[in-house]
Tab-separated table of C-alpha atoms in Angstrom:
chain	number	residue	atom	x	y	z
A	7	UNK	CA	19.412	-16.789	-7.420
A	8	UNK	CA	22.263	-14.309	-7.615
A	9	UNK	CA	20.559	-11.635	-5.562
A	10	UNK	CA	18.946	-13.083	-2.465
A	11	UNK	CA	17.352	-9.857	-1.333
A	12	UNK	CA	18.210	-9.860	2.361
A	13	UNK	CA	17.857	-6.784	4.557
A	14	UNK	CA	19.761	-7.694	7.668
A	15	UNK	CA	18.151	-10.994	8.758
A	16	UNK	CA	14.914	-10.327	6.858
A	17	UNK	CA	13.771	-10.994	3.319
A	18	UNK	CA	15.087	-13.816	1.145
A	19	UNK	CA	13.244	-16.093	-1.258
A	20	UNK	CA	11.815	-19.252	0.289
A	21	UNK	CA	10.303	-20.918	-2.753
A	22	UNK	CA	8.995	-24.280	-3.878
A	23	UNK	CA	11.290	-25.780	-6.498
A	24	UNK	CA	8.666	-25.348	-9.217
A	25	UNK	CA	8.786	-21.540	-8.880
A	26	UNK	CA	12.573	-21.056	-8.809
A	27	UNK	CA	12.968	-20.719	-12.585
A	28	UNK	CA	10.096	-18.214	-12.750
A	29	UNK	CA	11.658	-16.067	-10.028
A	30	UNK	CA	15.078	-16.333	-11.688
A	31	UNK	CA	13.552	-14.959	-14.895
A	32	UNK	CA	11.763	-12.155	-13.051
A	33	UNK	CA	14.912	-11.237	-11.133
A	34	UNK	CA	16.972	-11.140	-14.332
A	35	UNK	CA	14.397	-8.959	-16.130
A	36	UNK	CA	14.225	-6.615	-13.162
A	37	UNK	CA	18.027	-6.325	-12.950
A	38	UNK	CA	18.245	-5.451	-16.642
A	39	UNK	CA	15.492	-2.855	-16.285
A	40	UNK	CA	17.040	-1.292	-13.193
A	41	UNK	CA	20.409	-0.951	-14.917
A	42	UNK	CA	18.861	0.538	-18.064
A	43	UNK	CA	18.387	4.300	-17.830
A	44	UNK	CA	15.987	4.130	-20.772
A	45	UNK	CA	13.616	1.851	-18.865
A	46	UNK	CA	13.156	4.397	-16.043
A	47	UNK	CA	12.675	7.140	-18.629
A	48	UNK	CA	10.002	5.020	-20.345
A	49	UNK	CA	8.380	4.415	-16.956
A	50	UNK	CA	8.374	8.119	-16.019
A	51	UNK	CA	6.914	9.048	-19.408
A	52	UNK	CA	4.154	6.479	-18.985
A	53	UNK	CA	3.318	7.758	-15.500
A	54	UNK	CA	3.354	11.375	-16.655
A	55	UNK	CA	1.090	10.824	-19.660
A	56	UNK	CA	-1.188	8.132	-18.252
A	57	UNK	CA	-1.183	8.519	-14.488
A	58	UNK	CA	-1.040	12.256	-13.736
A	59	UNK	CA	2.468	12.371	-12.304
A	60	UNK	CA	3.985	14.213	-10.623
A	61	UNK	CA	1.224	14.292	-8.034
A	62	UNK	CA	0.940	17.597	-6.127
A	63	UNK	CA	2.424	18.434	-2.748
A	64	UNK	CA	-0.363	20.394	-1.062
A	65	UNK	CA	0.223	22.868	1.769
A	66	UNK	CA	-2.460	22.171	4.394
A	67	UNK	CA	-2.864	25.743	5.582
A	68	UNK	CA	-5.974	25.175	7.675
A	69	UNK	CA	-4.654	22.103	9.455
A	70	UNK	CA	-1.396	23.937	10.128
A	71	UNK	CA	-3.303	26.815	11.682
A	72	UNK	CA	-5.504	24.431	13.680
A	73	UNK	CA	-2.596	22.643	15.356
A	74	UNK	CA	-0.316	25.662	15.655
A	75	UNK	CA	2.896	23.672	15.258
A	76	UNK	CA	4.834	22.477	12.231
A	77	UNK	CA	3.801	23.336	8.687
A	78	UNK	CA	1.855	20.429	7.195
A	79	UNK	CA	2.235	19.319	3.580
A	80	UNK	CA	0.322	16.439	1.984
A	81	UNK	CA	1.722	14.304	-0.838
A	82	UNK	CA	-1.351	13.689	-2.983
A	83	UNK	CA	-1.150	10.101	-4.204
A	84	UNK	CA	-4.958	10.144	-4.142
A	85	UNK	CA	-4.692	12.140	-7.379
A	86	UNK	CA	-2.693	9.417	-9.086
A	87	UNK	CA	-4.658	7.454	-11.699
A	88	UNK	CA	-7.005	4.904	-10.051
A	89	UNK	CA	-6.919	6.950	-6.849
A	90	UNK	CA	-3.876	5.622	-5.018
A	91	UNK	CA	-0.145	4.991	-5.086
A	92	UNK	CA	-0.800	1.461	-6.342
A	93	UNK	CA	-0.607	2.443	-10.022
A	94	UNK	CA	3.090	3.335	-9.614
A	95	UNK	CA	4.095	-0.260	-8.961
A	96	UNK	CA	1.493	-1.849	-11.224
A	97	UNK	CA	2.362	0.115	-14.358
A	98	UNK	CA	6.053	-0.570	-13.796
A	99	UNK	CA	5.434	-4.299	-13.488
A	100	UNK	CA	3.207	-4.082	-16.564
A	101	UNK	CA	6.176	-2.849	-18.595
A	102	UNK	CA	8.190	-5.830	-17.330
A	103	UNK	CA	5.374	-8.233	-18.233
A	104	UNK	CA	5.421	-6.916	-21.809
A	105	UNK	CA	9.154	-7.559	-22.009
A	106	UNK	CA	8.683	-11.097	-20.640
A	107	UNK	CA	6.033	-11.784	-23.281
A	108	UNK	CA	3.400	-13.037	-20.845
A	109	UNK	CA	-0.303	-12.494	-21.562
A	110	UNK	CA	-2.003	-12.909	-18.183
A	111	UNK	CA	-1.634	-11.148	-14.835
A	112	UNK	CA	-2.967	-12.028	-11.405
A	113	UNK	CA	-2.977	-10.025	-8.204
A	114	UNK	CA	-4.162	-9.986	-4.625
A	115	UNK	CA	-5.961	-7.024	-3.116
A	116	UNK	CA	-7.257	-5.943	0.278
A	117	UNK	CA	-8.681	-2.442	0.070
A	118	UNK	CA	-9.237	-2.964	-3.645
A	119	UNK	CA	-6.986	-0.157	-4.859
A	120	UNK	CA	-4.283	-2.557	-6.016
A	121	UNK	CA	-6.921	-4.668	-7.719
A	122	UNK	CA	-8.339	-1.681	-9.582
A	123	UNK	CA	-4.842	-0.557	-10.577
A	124	UNK	CA	-3.943	-4.035	-11.841
A	125	UNK	CA	-7.211	-4.345	-13.779
A	126	UNK	CA	-6.532	-0.913	-15.294
A	127	UNK	CA	-3.011	-1.891	-16.325
A	128	UNK	CA	-4.306	-5.141	-17.824
A	129	UNK	CA	-6.908	-3.255	-19.847
A	130	UNK	CA	-4.291	-0.828	-21.174
A	131	UNK	CA	-1.735	-3.492	-22.105
A	132	UNK	CA	-4.233	-6.128	-23.263
A	133	UNK	CA	-3.599	-8.776	-20.591
A	134	UNK	CA	-6.090	-11.244	-19.161
A	135	UNK	CA	-6.555	-10.468	-15.472
A	136	UNK	CA	-7.679	-12.322	-12.347
A	137	UNK	CA	-7.870	-10.635	-8.929
A	138	UNK	CA	-7.984	-12.576	-5.649
A	139	UNK	CA	-9.720	-10.816	-2.775
A	140	UNK	CA	-10.742	-12.063	0.655
A	141	UNK	CA	-14.483	-12.526	0.991
A	142	UNK	CA	-14.599	-10.090	3.931
A	143	UNK	CA	-12.891	-7.410	1.831
A	144	UNK	CA	-15.173	-8.062	-1.151
A	145	UNK	CA	-18.123	-7.133	1.050
A	146	UNK	CA	-16.619	-3.995	2.595
A	147	UNK	CA	-15.006	-2.709	-0.601
A	148	UNK	CA	-17.823	-3.358	-3.073
A	149	UNK	CA	-17.258	-0.146	-5.131
A	150	UNK	CA	-13.742	-1.272	-6.050
A	151	UNK	CA	-14.956	-4.784	-6.864
A	152	UNK	CA	-17.482	-3.264	-9.257
A	153	UNK	CA	-14.801	-1.276	-11.097
A	154	UNK	CA	-12.434	-4.232	-11.334
A	155	UNK	CA	-15.170	-6.231	-13.002
A	156	UNK	CA	-16.080	-3.405	-15.372
A	157	UNK	CA	-12.414	-3.116	-16.361
A	158	UNK	CA	-12.552	-6.742	-17.483
A	159	UNK	CA	-10.961	-8.524	-14.524
A	160	UNK	CA	-12.301	-11.697	-12.961
A	161	UNK	CA	-12.625	-11.133	-9.196
A	162	UNK	CA	-12.356	-14.327	-7.132
A	163	UNK	CA	-13.623	-14.086	-3.511
A	164	UNK	CA	-11.331	-16.141	-1.251
A	165	UNK	CA	-13.247	-18.064	1.409
A	166	UNK	CA	-10.292	-19.814	3.088
A	167	UNK	CA	-8.820	-18.823	6.441
A	168	UNK	CA	-9.768	-15.423	7.781
A	169	UNK	CA	-10.925	-14.361	4.280
A	170	UNK	CA	-8.768	-11.208	4.147
A	171	UNK	CA	-5.523	-10.077	2.491
A	172	UNK	CA	-3.125	-12.830	3.592
A	173	UNK	CA	-5.549	-15.451	2.304
A	174	UNK	CA	-5.842	-13.647	-1.041
A	175	UNK	CA	-2.033	-13.720	-1.334
A	176	UNK	CA	-1.983	-17.470	-0.651
A	177	UNK	CA	-4.580	-18.082	-3.355
A	178	UNK	CA	-2.707	-15.937	-5.872
A	179	UNK	CA	0.468	-17.968	-5.291
A	180	UNK	CA	-1.491	-21.196	-5.865
A	181	UNK	CA	-2.677	-19.830	-9.206
A	182	UNK	CA	0.837	-18.781	-10.203
A	183	UNK	CA	2.293	-22.236	-9.497
A	184	UNK	CA	-0.259	-23.695	-11.908
A	185	UNK	CA	0.066	-21.074	-14.650
A	186	UNK	CA	3.576	-19.666	-14.360
A	187	UNK	CA	4.450	-20.086	-18.048
A	188	UNK	CA	1.763	-17.628	-19.172
A	189	UNK	CA	1.120	-15.618	-16.001
A	190	UNK	CA	2.837	-12.922	-13.950
A	191	UNK	CA	1.858	-12.279	-10.347
A	192	UNK	CA	1.660	-8.501	-9.805
A	193	UNK	CA	2.347	-8.512	-6.074
A	194	UNK	CA	1.022	-5.272	-4.675
A	195	UNK	CA	3.279	-4.410	-1.781
A	196	UNK	CA	6.927	-4.511	-0.735
A	197	UNK	CA	6.653	-8.020	0.701
A	198	UNK	CA	6.970	-11.576	-0.539
A	199	UNK	CA	9.995	-13.383	-1.985
A	200	UNK	CA	12.852	-11.496	-3.589
A	201	UNK	CA	12.827	-9.567	-5.919
A	202	UNK	CA	9.347	-8.257	-5.013
A	203	UNK	CA	10.286	-6.106	-1.966
A	204	UNK	CA	13.084	-4.393	-3.887
A	205	UNK	CA	11.146	-4.148	-7.143
A	206	UNK	CA	7.951	-2.716	-5.656
A	207	UNK	CA	9.985	-0.248	-3.572
A	208	UNK	CA	11.928	0.842	-6.664
A	209	UNK	CA	8.795	1.693	-8.615
A	210	UNK	CA	7.242	3.414	-5.589
A	211	UNK	CA	10.377	5.527	-5.035
A	212	UNK	CA	8.893	7.956	-7.544
A	213	UNK	CA	6.779	9.293	-4.627
A	214	UNK	CA	9.725	10.297	-2.470
A	215	UNK	CA	11.810	11.577	-5.381
A	216	UNK	CA	8.992	13.921	-6.356
A	217	UNK	CA	8.244	14.971	-2.775
A	218	UNK	CA	11.867	15.947	-2.115
A	219	UNK	CA	12.034	18.119	-5.221
A	220	UNK	CA	8.653	19.675	-4.432
A	221	UNK	CA	9.378	20.559	-0.801
A	222	UNK	CA	12.731	22.086	-1.730
A	223	UNK	CA	10.973	24.200	-4.350
A	224	UNK	CA	8.184	25.240	-1.952
A	225	UNK	CA	10.253	25.851	1.198
A	226	UNK	CA	13.903	25.759	0.186
A	227	UNK	CA	14.595	23.196	2.910
A	228	UNK	CA	13.848	19.639	3.941
A	229	UNK	CA	11.019	18.500	6.234
A	230	UNK	CA	11.770	17.472	9.808
A	231	UNK	CA	9.551	14.390	9.602
A	232	UNK	CA	7.614	12.452	6.997
A	233	UNK	CA	4.653	10.204	7.814
A	234	UNK	CA	3.185	7.236	5.947
A	235	UNK	CA	0.796	4.447	6.856
A	236	UNK	CA	2.219	0.929	6.979
A	237	UNK	CA	0.411	-2.205	5.874
A	238	UNK	CA	2.737	-4.198	3.662
A	239	UNK	CA	4.833	-1.060	3.314
A	240	UNK	CA	4.893	0.044	-0.332
A	241	UNK	CA	3.674	3.625	0.106
A	242	UNK	CA	5.921	4.107	3.127
A	243	UNK	CA	8.926	2.823	1.212
A	244	UNK	CA	7.936	5.071	-1.671
A	245	UNK	CA	7.984	8.218	0.462
A	246	UNK	CA	10.917	7.247	2.688
A	247	UNK	CA	13.294	6.641	-0.231
A	248	UNK	CA	13.247	10.307	-1.116
A	249	UNK	CA	14.790	11.149	2.268
A	250	UNK	CA	16.912	8.125	3.240
A	251	UNK	CA	20.177	10.047	3.006
A	252	UNK	CA	18.855	13.208	4.658
A	253	UNK	CA	18.500	14.272	8.318
A	254	UNK	CA	14.752	13.612	8.119
A	255	UNK	CA	12.853	11.409	10.584
A	256	UNK	CA	10.902	8.647	8.855
A	257	UNK	CA	7.688	7.703	10.682
A	258	UNK	CA	5.480	4.757	9.768
A	259	UNK	CA	2.004	4.386	11.291
A	260	UNK	CA	0.466	0.944	11.659
A	261	UNK	CA	-3.116	-0.167	12.278
A	262	UNK	CA	-3.793	-0.145	16.018
A	263	UNK	CA	-7.333	-1.391	15.509
A	264	UNK	CA	-9.168	-1.506	18.808
A	265	UNK	CA	-5.942	-0.963	20.729
A	266	UNK	CA	-2.772	-3.024	21.118
A	267	UNK	CA	-3.880	-4.438	24.477
A	268	UNK	CA	-7.103	-5.734	22.928
A	269	UNK	CA	-5.250	-8.053	20.566
A	270	UNK	CA	-7.520	-6.815	17.753
A	271	UNK	CA	-5.005	-4.898	15.667
A	272	UNK	CA	-2.511	-5.301	12.819
A	273	UNK	CA	0.621	-3.845	14.396
A	274	UNK	CA	3.721	-5.867	13.613
A	275	UNK	CA	6.407	-3.311	14.431
A	276	UNK	CA	4.872	-1.616	17.485
A	277	UNK	CA	3.462	-4.565	19.430
A	278	UNK	CA	4.850	-7.588	21.229
A	279	UNK	CA	2.351	-9.790	19.382
A	280	UNK	CA	4.693	-10.124	16.385
A	281	UNK	CA	7.890	-12.111	16.026
A	282	UNK	CA	10.268	-13.043	13.187
A	283	UNK	CA	9.053	-15.883	11.029
A	284	UNK	CA	8.952	-17.261	7.506
A	285	UNK	CA	5.740	-17.324	5.491
A	286	UNK	CA	4.579	-16.568	1.950
A	287	UNK	CA	8.140	-16.904	0.678
A	288	UNK	CA	10.061	-14.474	2.896
A	289	UNK	CA	11.193	-13.700	6.441
A	290	UNK	CA	9.863	-10.766	8.426
A	291	UNK	CA	7.852	-9.914	11.542
A	292	UNK	CA	4.535	-11.749	11.510
A	293	UNK	CA	1.637	-11.645	13.922
A	294	UNK	CA	1.906	-15.253	15.020
A	295	UNK	CA	1.636	-17.408	18.103
A	296	UNK	CA	4.415	-19.457	19.725
A	297	UNK	CA	3.674	-22.342	17.340
A	298	UNK	CA	4.114	-20.124	14.279
A	299	UNK	CA	0.393	-20.059	13.496
A	300	UNK	CA	-0.754	-16.729	12.071
A	301	UNK	CA	-3.098	-14.700	14.268
A	302	UNK	CA	-6.228	-12.963	13.130
A	303	UNK	CA	-5.767	-9.263	12.451
A	304	UNK	CA	-8.146	-6.330	12.634
A	305	UNK	CA	-8.257	-2.840	11.197
A	306	UNK	CA	-11.000	-0.508	10.110
A	307	UNK	CA	-9.001	-0.248	6.873
A	308	UNK	CA	-9.013	-3.256	4.563
A	309	UNK	CA	-5.543	-2.432	3.240
A	310	UNK	CA	-3.647	-2.450	6.539
A	311	UNK	CA	-4.758	-5.713	8.140
A	312	UNK	CA	-1.951	-7.801	6.636
A	313	UNK	CA	-0.276	-10.241	9.018
A	314	UNK	CA	3.285	-9.434	7.868
A	315	UNK	CA	5.290	-6.377	6.840
A	316	UNK	CA	8.008	-5.451	4.360
A	317	UNK	CA	11.363	-7.025	5.273
A	318	UNK	CA	12.970	-3.706	4.387
A	319	UNK	CA	10.895	-1.883	7.007
A	320	UNK	CA	11.466	-4.670	9.525
A	321	UNK	CA	15.210	-4.149	9.191
A	322	UNK	CA	14.875	-0.364	9.286
A	323	UNK	CA	12.928	-0.688	12.521
A	324	UNK	CA	15.557	-2.920	14.156
A	325	UNK	CA	18.371	-0.655	12.986
A	326	UNK	CA	16.425	2.417	14.163
A	327	UNK	CA	16.487	3.986	10.710
A	328	UNK	CA	12.751	4.634	10.989
A	329	UNK	CA	10.270	5.034	13.831
A	330	UNK	CA	6.971	3.193	13.944
A	331	UNK	CA	3.788	4.170	15.767
A	332	UNK	CA	0.167	3.058	15.583
A	333	UNK	CA	-3.256	4.676	15.376
A	334	UNK	CA	-6.501	3.139	16.582
A	335	UNK	CA	-9.675	2.890	14.521
A	336	UNK	CA	-11.231	5.734	16.520
A	337	UNK	CA	-8.212	8.006	16.050
A	338	UNK	CA	-8.228	7.246	12.341
A	339	UNK	CA	-11.878	8.182	11.847
A	340	UNK	CA	-11.367	11.376	13.875
A	341	UNK	CA	-8.349	12.325	11.723
A	342	UNK	CA	-10.315	11.640	8.552
A	343	UNK	CA	-13.229	13.818	9.703
A	344	UNK	CA	-10.919	16.679	10.707
A	345	UNK	CA	-9.046	16.588	7.387
A	346	UNK	CA	-12.299	16.619	5.432
A	347	UNK	CA	-13.770	19.514	7.399
A	348	UNK	CA	-10.668	21.720	7.412
A	349	UNK	CA	-9.094	20.968	4.021
A	350	UNK	CA	-11.855	19.504	1.864
A	351	UNK	CA	-9.632	16.482	1.256
A	352	UNK	CA	-10.886	12.918	1.776
A	353	UNK	CA	-8.039	10.511	2.526
A	354	UNK	CA	-8.509	6.763	2.424
A	355	UNK	CA	-8.816	5.011	5.773
A	356	UNK	CA	-5.351	3.567	5.178
A	357	UNK	CA	-3.862	7.024	4.608
A	358	UNK	CA	-5.815	8.385	7.571
A	359	UNK	CA	-3.542	6.349	9.831
A	360	UNK	CA	-0.632	8.539	8.692
A	361	UNK	CA	-2.731	11.649	9.342
A	362	UNK	CA	-3.687	10.395	12.805
A	363	UNK	CA	-0.057	9.650	13.653
A	364	UNK	CA	1.051	13.080	12.471
A	365	UNK	CA	-1.756	14.867	14.322
A	366	UNK	CA	-0.571	13.361	17.620
A	367	UNK	CA	2.829	15.027	17.185
A	368	UNK	CA	2.520	18.138	15.073
A	369	UNK	CA	1.233	20.514	17.768
A	370	UNK	CA	4.327	19.822	19.879
A	371	UNK	CA	6.694	20.651	17.048
A	372	UNK	CA	8.179	24.057	16.327
A	373	UNK	CA	6.568	26.399	13.824
A	374	UNK	CA	9.929	26.263	12.053
A	375	UNK	CA	9.442	22.548	11.395
A	376	UNK	CA	7.864	21.019	8.284
A	377	UNK	CA	6.195	17.644	7.946
A	378	UNK	CA	4.940	15.689	4.932
A	379	UNK	CA	2.044	13.241	5.192
A	380	UNK	CA	1.696	10.710	2.394
A	381	UNK	CA	-1.945	10.520	1.345
A	382	UNK	CA	-1.603	7.124	-0.268
A	383	UNK	CA	-5.177	6.974	-1.550
A	384	UNK	CA	-8.560	8.656	-1.754
A	385	UNK	CA	-11.403	7.821	0.563
A	386	UNK	CA	-14.436	7.452	-1.668
A	387	UNK	CA	-13.938	3.668	-1.630
A	388	UNK	CA	-14.534	3.705	2.145
A	389	UNK	CA	-17.996	5.260	2.079
A	390	UNK	CA	-19.716	2.173	3.534
A	391	UNK	CA	-17.194	1.686	6.332
A	392	UNK	CA	-16.966	5.347	7.333
A	393	UNK	CA	-20.734	5.872	7.300
A	394	UNK	CA	-21.136	2.858	9.543
A	395	UNK	CA	-18.306	3.975	11.844
A	396	UNK	CA	-19.807	7.407	12.450
A	397	UNK	CA	-23.312	5.969	12.805
A	398	UNK	CA	-24.863	8.169	10.148
A	399	UNK	CA	-28.650	7.688	10.600
A	400	UNK	CA	-29.504	8.740	7.031
A	401	UNK	CA	-27.033	6.221	5.661
A	402	UNK	CA	-28.479	3.424	7.795
A	403	UNK	CA	-31.984	4.406	6.676
A	404	UNK	CA	-30.840	4.247	3.036
A	405	UNK	CA	-29.191	0.832	3.460
A	406	UNK	CA	-32.266	-0.589	5.181
A	407	UNK	CA	-34.559	0.715	2.440
A	408	UNK	CA	-32.358	-0.772	-0.263
A	409	UNK	CA	-32.213	-4.086	1.582
A	410	UNK	CA	-36.013	-4.086	1.608
A	411	UNK	CA	-36.119	-3.433	-2.136
A	412	UNK	CA	-33.766	-6.312	-2.833
A	413	UNK	CA	-35.807	-8.679	-0.672
A	414	UNK	CA	-38.984	-7.683	-2.506
A	415	UNK	CA	-37.300	-8.388	-5.826
């Protein structure tokens, strides 16, 4: 391949021979699209007319008053079509699939938002669609599974391994090897073999481009810091790219789970439990043991418990171009509850990591400072998990009554 996609020592394309021609074709199509001004114009028009872009930049007046520090703005990707930033990447890849003449798409999903977005894109463009989802995630994200199925997608629960996102990715690659002539794999985050990290980041850059224009219009100046949650890294890359060349601190917040010391987390860039390795076609930091075996991960959010991370973010971390922190499950739920009560906004559990990270810092910042938090998705999908986390007695009573009804049937 002409463009190997390395970011410092990370990235690359470690592929079985059978997939090389498919990736060469994808890379060539992506290069042509990226160099064609008309393609981006077509993409922006599609997102404006179909996906509600630009999404708003909301001033969080009540949260700002509560903390008494920097002014807080929220980039509202929850208002994007399908309820998350995922549609940005998916619709862009859908345009490429049309140009490649393929009729079937497959995807992996953790929290389900990427699966819903892919199923939506497939319905719009007339593609057959199969979504791979870890069995654990199928159970905790049932609302999104329902919508994927109603949109016409076949949802395949993956029972191998730890039955979460990394296992869904493995299964999707197995499918692609078998069906590459007719099928495109719509990888959902800025990971995997080249050109996926670059391509996904390029489509997601629409977030940061909009946010920069919006904050300059609202305040006439740039923010001091911007915050985004980090699983694979697509929403973080989307926001960060709007401010890469500016004196703005870029802060990514990983899933701290039950705490770094507990070992039950998904922090690749903030913990000593991760090390550089090669898996799933690329090199990055993976949560792995000394033998290179992947460790189990944990997060209250289904979308952040991936074992690896974008090679672009891995390099940015090592070169100190971005700072990475973590938030625990408890901190995340507390941040979600506070945001709901004070702003009437319900962020996804993934996005709530960015809120939690920002809330730890904002009170100690000057009132002259501005921050932007990327709300990568909406939280209605997390109703089961959040209700269980806060121990809502009415919810438990409802679940028990429904379980009794099903048993009687």
